[in-house]
Amino acid sequence: MSCTAGRLLSGTSRTDCWHGNAFPVPYNGGQDSGEENEDVEFEHMDTEDLDDPEALHEAGGVWTPLTEPICRAPVHLFARANTEPGPKGRRNASYFKTAYDAFQSLYSDVESLLVTQTNLYARQKRAACVLKRWLAFLVEVRRRPYDRHVWTSPRQRPWWPLRKWELQLWLGDWLQAGWRAHAPREDRLDKDAVASNPRMFLDWMTETRFEQIDRCIHAADSAKAPKRGSADYDPVYKVRELVRKACTAWAKAYDPGAYVCVDETLLLFQGRVAFKVRIPMKRAKVGIKLYVLTGVSPSYVLGFNIKTTRHNAAEHNGLFEGTVKVMELMEQAGLLDSFRTLVADNYYTSLEELRELRKRNTYTMGVIRQSRVPPEAKFTPEEQRQPRGYSKTMVHDETGAMIGGWKDGRVVYMLSNATSSGQGKTAQRKVRGVGTIDVPCPHSFEVYNLKMWGIDGVRSRGVVCVRGQYPRLTA
């Protein structure tokens, strides 16, 4: 089952299903079934508190029943930005004439960083080898002052400064090796393509040179790394600048349009690292947690962030972790102040997040946890006994946001300040003993199920596995 199917089907009863153009119940993390869509930390990190901060329960303002229809759409809101969505390189056709041109436009900054830092590390490594040999020589002279000592330089392989074309050959060889390991069997056995020359990139590079680059590849100056325990210590310092340059290039190359999607995913990691987490509901189960921001159609990655430490609200003006991560990713991708709509799941969605995004001319919508729903918007016992398809909408006087509750197999709530209050297409449900029935579906739920595909599309491409004791750039 795909990630999208798992998200959507998990919200229906055992007698329900969806197909065609039907819109299933949005997944809300299994909070009604007693499951928690939270990560359980281990290694050097303590288990996080699974309860929401009390600030997320304090909505503020007044919620009143909807009296007049609200007509708005994310596409119309985004039109105020006067921005054309899609690849930005098409305005300059020379950017994407070939696949190599596209690669160069996306990774030229990353290449420059790797070449500079790799050459720096190679010089430092060679100098450290000479210094180590010199110190050993001085120790030997002191121990035996009357012996005849002759200084000899350590034997090292000569190092020529790394150039971009060599880095591309090195990267191409690793990419080919990964493709051969995960490609379909019929493609791996294609004699004309790969099997006839399994290491084709080494025709232009010696094995010795390849091993040199493999040992010296670096993306940061190790001599400037903050010490463990210092205030500015960063567990991923060695790849932080690499991630920043890559995400900046991705965001500059493509405009996602009116919708962007944010969620967490798990990078499967088989090794030792202090910030490894375990999320049983994820496909990878154990690994490194990433916060990912993507487009919707296509599911283009615009930026990501690595979770390395526990969240401290005092350092972020008391804001919830989900709100902080959303603002950081949107700022990193340069998507704030452009009237876009952020689609998020119930971990991020809150009135606090909506307020912070609205300050930067950005809208949001998403399923909200029942613990964050104000009492006025919750279904009464009498409303919970209504037939499937019953809905209720409340409007917030301060922000203009609305919370809509929809009863299908169970009651689900949606917080939005970007969608209309009307009804969307009907959702088809199969009920045992009855057959297929049509269930009225509010417009907000229809849009959510269509636009939450962004991050699920990234997950469905497969799980990346990093092997070894420590993470490597070549993984």
Coordinates of C-alpha atoms in Angstrom, one line a residue:
M1 CA 0.0 0.0 0.0
S2 CA 1.3 3.4 -0.9
C3 CA 1.9 6.1 1.7
T4 CA -1.0 8.1 0.3
A5 CA -3.4 5.2 0.5
G6 CA -2.2 4.5 4.0
R7 CA -2.9 8.1 5.0
L8 CA -6.3 8.3 3.5
L9 CA -7.7 4.8 4.2
S10 CA -6.6 4.9 7.8
G11 CA -9.4 7.4 8.5
T12 CA -12.2 5.2 7.3
S13 CA -14.1 2.4 9.0
R14 CA -13.5 -1.2 8.1
T15 CA -16.6 -1.2 5.9
D16 CA -15.6 1.8 4.0
C17 CA -13.4 2.3 0.9
W18 CA -12.7 4.9 -1.7
H19 CA -12.2 4.9 -5.4
G20 CA -12.3 7.0 -8.5
N21 CA -12.9 10.7 -7.8
A22 CA -14.2 10.0 -4.2
F23 CA -12.6 11.9 -1.3
P24 CA -11.9 9.8 1.7
V25 CA -11.6 11.0 5.3
P26 CA -8.4 12.8 6.0
Y27 CA -5.9 11.0 8.3
N28 CA -5.6 12.7 11.7
G29 CA -2.8 10.6 13.2
G30 CA -5.1 7.9 14.6
Q31 CA -5.9 10.0 17.7
D32 CA -9.4 8.5 17.9
S33 CA -8.1 5.0 17.8
G34 CA -5.6 5.5 20.6
E35 CA -2.5 5.7 18.3
E36 CA -0.1 8.6 18.4
N37 CA 1.6 10.0 15.3
E38 CA 4.6 11.0 17.3
D39 CA 8.3 10.0 17.3
V40 CA 9.8 8.0 20.1
E41 CA 13.3 9.2 20.7
F42 CA 16.2 7.0 21.8
E43 CA 20.0 6.9 21.8
H44 CA 21.1 10.1 23.6
M45 CA 17.7 11.8 23.4
D46 CA 14.9 11.5 26.0
T47 CA 11.4 10.6 25.1
E48 CA 9.4 13.7 24.1
D49 CA 6.2 14.7 25.7
L50 CA 3.4 13.5 23.5
D51 CA 0.9 16.0 24.8
D52 CA 0.3 19.3 23.1
P53 CA 1.6 22.5 24.8
E54 CA -1.1 24.3 26.7
A55 CA -0.6 27.4 24.5
L56 CA -2.1 25.5 21.6
H57 CA -5.3 24.9 23.5
E58 CA -5.8 28.6 24.2
A59 CA -7.3 29.8 20.9
G60 CA -8.1 33.4 21.9
G61 CA -10.8 35.4 20.2
V62 CA -14.4 34.3 19.7
W63 CA -15.8 31.5 17.6
T64 CA -19.2 32.1 16.2
P65 CA -21.4 29.9 13.9
L66 CA -21.2 30.6 10.2
T67 CA -24.0 32.9 9.0
E68 CA -22.8 34.0 5.6
P69 CA -21.0 31.9 3.0
I70 CA -17.3 32.4 2.7
C71 CA -16.0 32.3 -0.9
R72 CA -12.2 32.1 -1.3
A73 CA -9.7 29.8 -3.0
P74 CA -5.9 29.4 -2.7
V75 CA -5.5 30.0 -6.4
H76 CA -7.3 33.3 -6.3
L77 CA -5.3 34.4 -3.2
F78 CA -2.0 33.5 -4.9
A79 CA -2.9 35.6 -7.9
R80 CA -2.1 38.7 -5.8
A81 CA 1.6 37.7 -5.9
N82 CA 1.8 38.1 -9.7
T83 CA 4.1 35.1 -9.8
E84 CA 4.2 32.5 -12.6
P85 CA 4.4 29.0 -11.2
G86 CA 6.6 26.3 -12.7
P87 CA 10.3 26.0 -13.7
K88 CA 12.0 29.4 -13.4
G89 CA 14.7 28.3 -15.9
R90 CA 12.2 28.3 -18.8
R91 CA 12.5 32.1 -18.9
N92 CA 16.1 31.5 -19.9
A93 CA 16.1 28.5 -22.2
S94 CA 19.9 28.0 -21.9
Y95 CA 19.4 26.7 -18.4
F96 CA 17.6 23.5 -19.3
K97 CA 18.6 22.6 -22.9
T98 CA 19.9 19.2 -21.7
A99 CA 19.8 17.1 -18.5
Y100 CA 23.4 18.1 -17.8
D101 CA 22.5 21.8 -18.0
A102 CA 19.7 21.2 -15.5
F103 CA 22.1 19.4 -13.2
Q104 CA 24.6 22.2 -13.4
S105 CA 22.0 24.9 -12.7
L106 CA 20.9 23.0 -9.6
Y107 CA 24.2 21.8 -8.2
S108 CA 26.8 24.3 -9.3
D109 CA 27.0 25.9 -5.9
V110 CA 27.2 22.5 -4.2
E111 CA 30.0 21.5 -6.5
S112 CA 32.0 24.6 -5.8
L113 CA 31.6 24.0 -2.0
L114 CA 32.7 20.4 -2.2
V115 CA 35.7 21.2 -4.4
T116 CA 36.8 24.0 -2.1
Q117 CA 36.4 22.1 1.2
T118 CA 37.8 18.9 -0.2
N119 CA 41.0 20.6 -1.3
L120 CA 41.2 22.3 2.1
Y121 CA 40.8 19.1 4.0
A122 CA 43.4 17.3 1.8
R123 CA 45.9 20.1 2.6
Q124 CA 45.1 19.9 6.3
K125 CA 45.4 16.1 6.3
R126 CA 48.8 16.1 4.6
A127 CA 50.0 18.8 6.9
A128 CA 48.8 16.9 10.0
C129 CA 50.6 13.8 8.8
V130 CA 53.9 15.7 8.5
L131 CA 53.4 17.4 11.9
K132 CA 52.6 14.1 13.6
R133 CA 55.8 12.6 12.1
W134 CA 57.8 15.7 13.3
L135 CA 56.5 15.4 16.8
A136 CA 57.3 11.7 16.9
F137 CA 60.8 12.6 15.7
L138 CA 61.3 15.1 18.5
V139 CA 60.1 12.6 21.1
E140 CA 62.6 10.1 19.8
V141 CA 65.5 12.6 19.9
R142 CA 64.6 13.5 23.5
R143 CA 64.5 9.9 24.5
R144 CA 67.8 9.1 22.9
P145 CA 69.8 12.3 22.7
Y146 CA 73.2 10.7 21.9
D147 CA 72.0 8.5 19.0
R148 CA 72.3 9.7 15.4
H149 CA 68.9 10.8 14.2
V150 CA 67.9 11.5 10.6
W151 CA 64.7 13.3 9.8
T152 CA 62.7 11.7 6.9
S153 CA 59.5 13.1 5.6
P154 CA 56.5 10.7 5.7
R155 CA 55.7 9.0 2.4
Q156 CA 52.4 10.3 1.0
R157 CA 50.7 10.0 -2.3
P158 CA 50.9 13.2 -4.2
W159 CA 47.7 15.2 -4.1
W160 CA 46.6 17.4 -7.1
P161 CA 43.9 20.0 -6.4
L162 CA 40.5 18.5 -7.1
R163 CA 38.7 19.9 -10.1
K164 CA 35.0 20.0 -10.9
W165 CA 35.2 17.4 -13.7
E166 CA 36.9 14.9 -11.3
L167 CA 34.2 15.5 -8.7
Q168 CA 31.5 14.8 -11.4
L169 CA 33.2 11.6 -12.4
W170 CA 33.4 10.5 -8.7
L171 CA 29.7 11.4 -8.1
G172 CA 28.7 9.7 -11.4
D173 CA 30.3 6.5 -10.3
W174 CA 28.5 6.5 -7.0
L175 CA 25.2 7.3 -8.6
Q176 CA 25.7 4.5 -11.1
A177 CA 26.5 2.1 -8.3
G178 CA 23.3 3.1 -6.5
W179 CA 21.3 2.7 -9.6
R180 CA 22.7 -0.8 -10.3
A181 CA 21.8 -1.8 -6.7
H182 CA 18.2 -0.6 -6.9
A183 CA 17.3 -0.8 -10.6
P184 CA 14.9 -3.5 -11.9
R185 CA 16.6 -6.7 -12.8
E186 CA 16.0 -6.4 -16.5
D187 CA 17.8 -3.0 -16.5
R188 CA 20.7 -4.2 -14.4
L189 CA 21.3 -7.0 -16.9
D190 CA 21.2 -4.8 -20.0
K191 CA 24.5 -5.7 -21.7
D192 CA 24.5 -2.6 -23.9
A193 CA 23.9 -0.2 -21.0
V194 CA 25.8 -1.1 -17.9
A195 CA 26.8 -4.8 -17.6
S196 CA 29.4 -4.4 -20.5
N197 CA 31.2 -1.7 -18.5
P198 CA 30.2 -1.6 -14.8
R199 CA 32.7 1.1 -13.8
M200 CA 32.5 3.2 -17.0
F201 CA 33.4 6.4 -15.1
L202 CA 36.8 5.0 -14.1
D203 CA 37.9 5.0 -17.8
W204 CA 38.7 8.7 -17.1
M205 CA 40.0 8.4 -13.6
T206 CA 42.4 5.9 -11.9
E207 CA 41.3 3.8 -9.0
T208 CA 43.9 5.5 -6.8
R209 CA 42.5 9.0 -7.6
F210 CA 38.9 7.8 -6.9
E211 CA 40.0 6.4 -3.5
Q212 CA 41.8 9.7 -2.7
I213 CA 38.6 11.7 -3.4
D214 CA 36.5 9.2 -1.4
R215 CA 38.8 9.7 1.6
C216 CA 39.0 13.5 1.5
I217 CA 35.5 14.5 0.4
H218 CA 34.3 17.3 2.8
A219 CA 31.6 20.0 2.8
A220 CA 32.8 22.0 5.8
D221 CA 36.0 23.1 7.5
S222 CA 36.5 20.6 10.3
A223 CA 39.0 22.9 12.1
K224 CA 36.1 25.4 12.7
A225 CA 33.6 22.9 14.0
P226 CA 32.0 24.0 17.3
K227 CA 33.0 21.8 20.2
R228 CA 30.5 19.5 21.8
G229 CA 28.8 21.2 24.8
S230 CA 29.3 24.7 23.5
A231 CA 26.4 27.1 22.9
D232 CA 26.8 27.0 19.1
Y233 CA 27.4 23.2 18.8
D234 CA 25.7 21.7 15.7
P235 CA 25.6 17.9 15.4
V236 CA 25.3 18.2 11.6
Y237 CA 27.8 21.0 11.1
K238 CA 29.7 19.1 8.5
V239 CA 26.7 19.0 6.1
R240 CA 24.8 22.1 7.2
E241 CA 26.2 24.4 4.6
L242 CA 25.8 21.7 1.9
V243 CA 22.1 21.3 2.8
R244 CA 21.6 25.1 2.8
K245 CA 23.1 25.6 -0.6
A246 CA 21.2 22.6 -2.1
C247 CA 17.9 23.8 -0.8
T248 CA 18.5 27.4 -1.9
A249 CA 19.3 26.1 -5.5
W250 CA 16.2 23.9 -5.5
A251 CA 13.9 26.7 -4.4
K252 CA 15.3 29.2 -6.9
A253 CA 14.9 26.8 -9.8
Y254 CA 11.1 26.1 -9.4
D255 CA 8.1 28.0 -8.2
P256 CA 5.5 25.6 -6.6
G257 CA 2.5 27.9 -7.2
A258 CA -0.4 28.4 -4.9
Y259 CA 0.1 25.3 -2.7
V260 CA 3.0 23.9 -0.7
C261 CA 3.0 21.0 1.6
V262 CA 5.0 20.3 4.8
D263 CA 5.4 17.1 6.8
E264 CA 8.0 14.9 8.5
T265 CA 9.7 11.9 7.0
L266 CA 12.3 9.4 8.1
L267 CA 15.7 8.8 6.4
L268 CA 16.5 5.1 7.1
F269 CA 19.9 5.0 8.9
Q270 CA 21.7 1.9 10.0
G271 CA 24.4 3.2 12.2
R272 CA 25.2 5.2 15.4
V273 CA 24.1 8.8 15.7
A274 CA 22.9 10.7 18.7
F275 CA 19.7 12.1 17.1
K276 CA 18.4 8.9 15.6
V277 CA 14.6 8.5 16.2
R278 CA 12.1 5.7 16.0
I279 CA 8.6 6.3 14.5
P280 CA 6.8 3.0 14.3
M281 CA 4.1 4.3 11.9
K282 CA 6.7 5.4 9.3
R283 CA 7.9 3.1 6.5
A284 CA 11.6 3.2 7.6
K285 CA 10.7 2.8 11.3
V286 CA 14.2 3.9 12.6
G287 CA 16.4 6.7 11.2
I288 CA 17.0 10.4 11.0
K289 CA 13.9 12.6 11.1
L290 CA 13.5 15.2 8.4
Y291 CA 11.1 18.1 8.1
V292 CA 10.3 18.4 4.4
L293 CA 8.7 21.2 2.4
T294 CA 7.4 20.2 -1.1
G295 CA 5.3 21.4 -4.0
V296 CA 2.1 19.6 -4.8
S297 CA 2.0 19.1 -8.5
P298 CA 4.7 17.9 -9.0
S299 CA 5.9 16.9 -5.6
Y300 CA 9.1 18.9 -5.9
V301 CA 11.3 19.2 -2.8
L302 CA 11.8 22.8 -1.9
G303 CA 13.7 22.4 1.3
F304 CA 14.2 20.2 4.3
N305 CA 15.6 20.4 7.9
I306 CA 17.2 17.8 10.1
K307 CA 16.0 17.3 13.6
T308 CA 19.0 17.0 15.9
T309 CA 17.9 18.3 19.3
R310 CA 14.9 18.5 21.4
H311 CA 12.7 21.6 21.0
N312 CA 13.1 24.3 23.6
A313 CA 10.1 26.7 23.4
A314 CA 11.9 29.3 25.5
E315 CA 14.4 29.8 22.7
H316 CA 11.6 30.5 20.2
N317 CA 9.4 33.0 22.1
G318 CA 7.3 30.1 23.4
L319 CA 6.2 28.9 20.0
F320 CA 5.4 25.2 19.4
E321 CA 7.9 23.1 17.5
G322 CA 5.6 22.5 14.5
T323 CA 5.1 26.2 14.1
V324 CA 8.9 26.9 14.3
K325 CA 9.7 24.3 11.7
V326 CA 7.1 25.6 9.3
M327 CA 8.4 29.1 9.6
E328 CA 12.0 28.0 9.2
L329 CA 11.2 26.0 6.1
M330 CA 9.1 28.6 4.4
E331 CA 11.8 31.3 5.2
Q332 CA 14.5 29.0 3.9
A333 CA 12.7 28.4 0.6
G334 CA 11.8 32.1 0.2
L335 CA 8.1 31.4 0.0
L336 CA 6.8 33.8 2.7
D337 CA 5.0 37.1 1.8
S338 CA 3.7 35.6 -1.5
F339 CA 0.1 34.7 -0.6
R340 CA 0.6 30.9 -0.8
T341 CA -1.4 28.3 1.0
L342 CA 0.4 25.8 3.3
V343 CA -1.2 22.3 3.6
A344 CA -0.2 20.5 6.8
D345 CA -1.3 17.6 8.9
N346 CA -2.5 17.6 12.5
Y347 CA 0.9 17.9 14.1
Y348 CA 1.5 21.3 12.6
T349 CA -2.0 22.8 12.3
S350 CA -3.0 25.1 15.0
L351 CA -4.3 28.7 15.5
E352 CA -0.8 29.7 16.6
E353 CA 0.6 28.5 13.3
L354 CA -2.1 30.3 11.4
R355 CA -1.4 33.6 13.1
E356 CA 2.3 33.4 12.5
L357 CA 1.9 32.6 8.8
R358 CA -0.7 35.3 8.4
K359 CA 1.7 37.9 9.7
R360 CA 3.9 37.0 6.6
N361 CA 1.0 37.0 4.1
T362 CA 0.7 33.2 3.9
Y363 CA -2.4 31.1 4.4
T364 CA -2.8 27.6 5.8
M365 CA -5.1 24.7 6.0
G366 CA -5.0 21.3 7.5
V367 CA -6.6 18.7 9.8
I368 CA -6.5 19.8 13.4
R369 CA -6.3 17.6 16.5
Q370 CA -9.4 17.4 18.6
S371 CA -7.3 18.6 21.6
R372 CA -6.8 21.9 19.8
V373 CA -10.4 22.4 18.7
P374 CA -12.1 25.1 20.7
P375 CA -15.1 23.8 22.7
E376 CA -17.6 25.9 20.7
A377 CA -16.6 24.1 17.5
K378 CA -16.8 20.5 18.8
F379 CA -19.8 18.4 17.9
T380 CA -22.3 17.9 20.7
P381 CA -23.6 14.4 21.5
E382 CA -26.7 15.2 19.5
E383 CA -24.7 16.3 16.4
Q384 CA -22.5 13.2 16.6
R385 CA -25.6 11.1 16.1
Q386 CA -26.4 12.8 12.8
P387 CA -26.1 10.8 9.6
R388 CA -22.8 10.7 7.6
G389 CA -22.1 13.8 5.7
Y390 CA -23.3 16.2 8.5
S391 CA -20.9 19.2 8.9
K392 CA -20.7 22.3 11.0
T393 CA -18.5 25.4 10.5
M394 CA -17.4 28.0 13.0
V395 CA -15.7 31.3 12.2
H396 CA -13.0 33.1 14.2
D397 CA -13.7 36.8 14.6
E398 CA -10.0 37.8 15.0
T399 CA -8.3 35.9 12.1
G400 CA -11.2 35.1 9.8
A401 CA -10.3 31.4 10.0
M402 CA -12.9 28.7 10.1
I403 CA -13.0 25.3 11.7
G404 CA -15.2 22.8 9.9
G405 CA -16.3 19.5 11.4
W406 CA -17.3 16.7 9.2
K407 CA -19.0 13.4 10.2
D408 CA -18.1 10.5 8.1
G409 CA -16.9 7.2 9.7
R410 CA -16.0 9.5 12.6
V411 CA -15.8 13.3 13.2
V412 CA -12.8 15.1 11.7
Y413 CA -12.0 18.8 12.1
M414 CA -10.3 21.1 9.6
L415 CA -8.7 24.6 10.2
S416 CA -8.4 26.9 7.2
N417 CA -8.2 30.5 6.2
A418 CA -7.8 29.8 2.5
T419 CA -10.8 27.7 1.4
S420 CA -14.5 28.4 1.1
S421 CA -17.3 27.2 3.4
G422 CA -19.3 25.5 0.7
Q423 CA -19.8 21.8 -0.2
G424 CA -17.4 20.1 -2.6
K425 CA -17.9 16.9 -4.5
T426 CA -19.6 14.0 -2.9
A427 CA -17.5 11.2 -1.5
Q428 CA -18.4 7.6 -2.4
R429 CA -18.5 5.0 0.4
K430 CA -19.1 1.3 0.3
V431 CA -21.2 0.2 3.3
R432 CA -21.6 -3.5 4.0
G433 CA -25.1 -4.7 3.3
V434 CA -26.0 -1.4 1.6
G435 CA -23.6 -0.8 -1.3
T436 CA -22.2 2.4 -2.6
I437 CA -23.5 5.6 -1.1
D438 CA -22.8 9.3 -1.7
V439 CA -21.6 11.3 1.3
P440 CA -21.6 15.2 1.1
C441 CA -18.0 16.5 1.5
P442 CA -17.1 20.1 2.5
H443 CA -14.8 22.0 0.1
S444 CA -12.0 22.2 2.6
F445 CA -11.7 18.5 3.0
E446 CA -11.8 18.0 -0.7
V447 CA -8.9 20.4 -1.3
Y448 CA -6.9 18.9 1.6
N449 CA -7.1 15.3 0.2
L450 CA -6.0 16.5 -3.2
K451 CA -3.2 18.7 -2.1
M452 CA -1.6 16.7 0.7
W453 CA -0.2 14.5 -2.0
G454 CA 3.1 16.5 -2.2
I455 CA 5.0 14.9 0.7
D456 CA 3.4 11.5 0.1
G457 CA 4.7 11.6 -3.5
V458 CA 8.2 12.1 -2.2
R459 CA 7.9 9.2 0.2
S460 CA 6.5 6.9 -2.5
R461 CA 9.7 7.1 -4.5
G462 CA 11.5 4.9 -2.0
V463 CA 13.4 4.9 1.2
V464 CA 17.1 6.0 1.2
C465 CA 19.3 3.8 3.3
V466 CA 22.5 5.2 4.8
R467 CA 24.9 2.4 5.8
G468 CA 28.0 2.3 7.9
Q469 CA 28.9 3.6 11.4
Y470 CA 28.5 7.3 10.5
P471 CA 26.6 9.1 7.7
R472 CA 28.6 9.9 4.6
L473 CA 28.1 12.3 1.8
T474 CA 28.2 9.4 -0.7
A475 CA 25.1 7.7 0.7

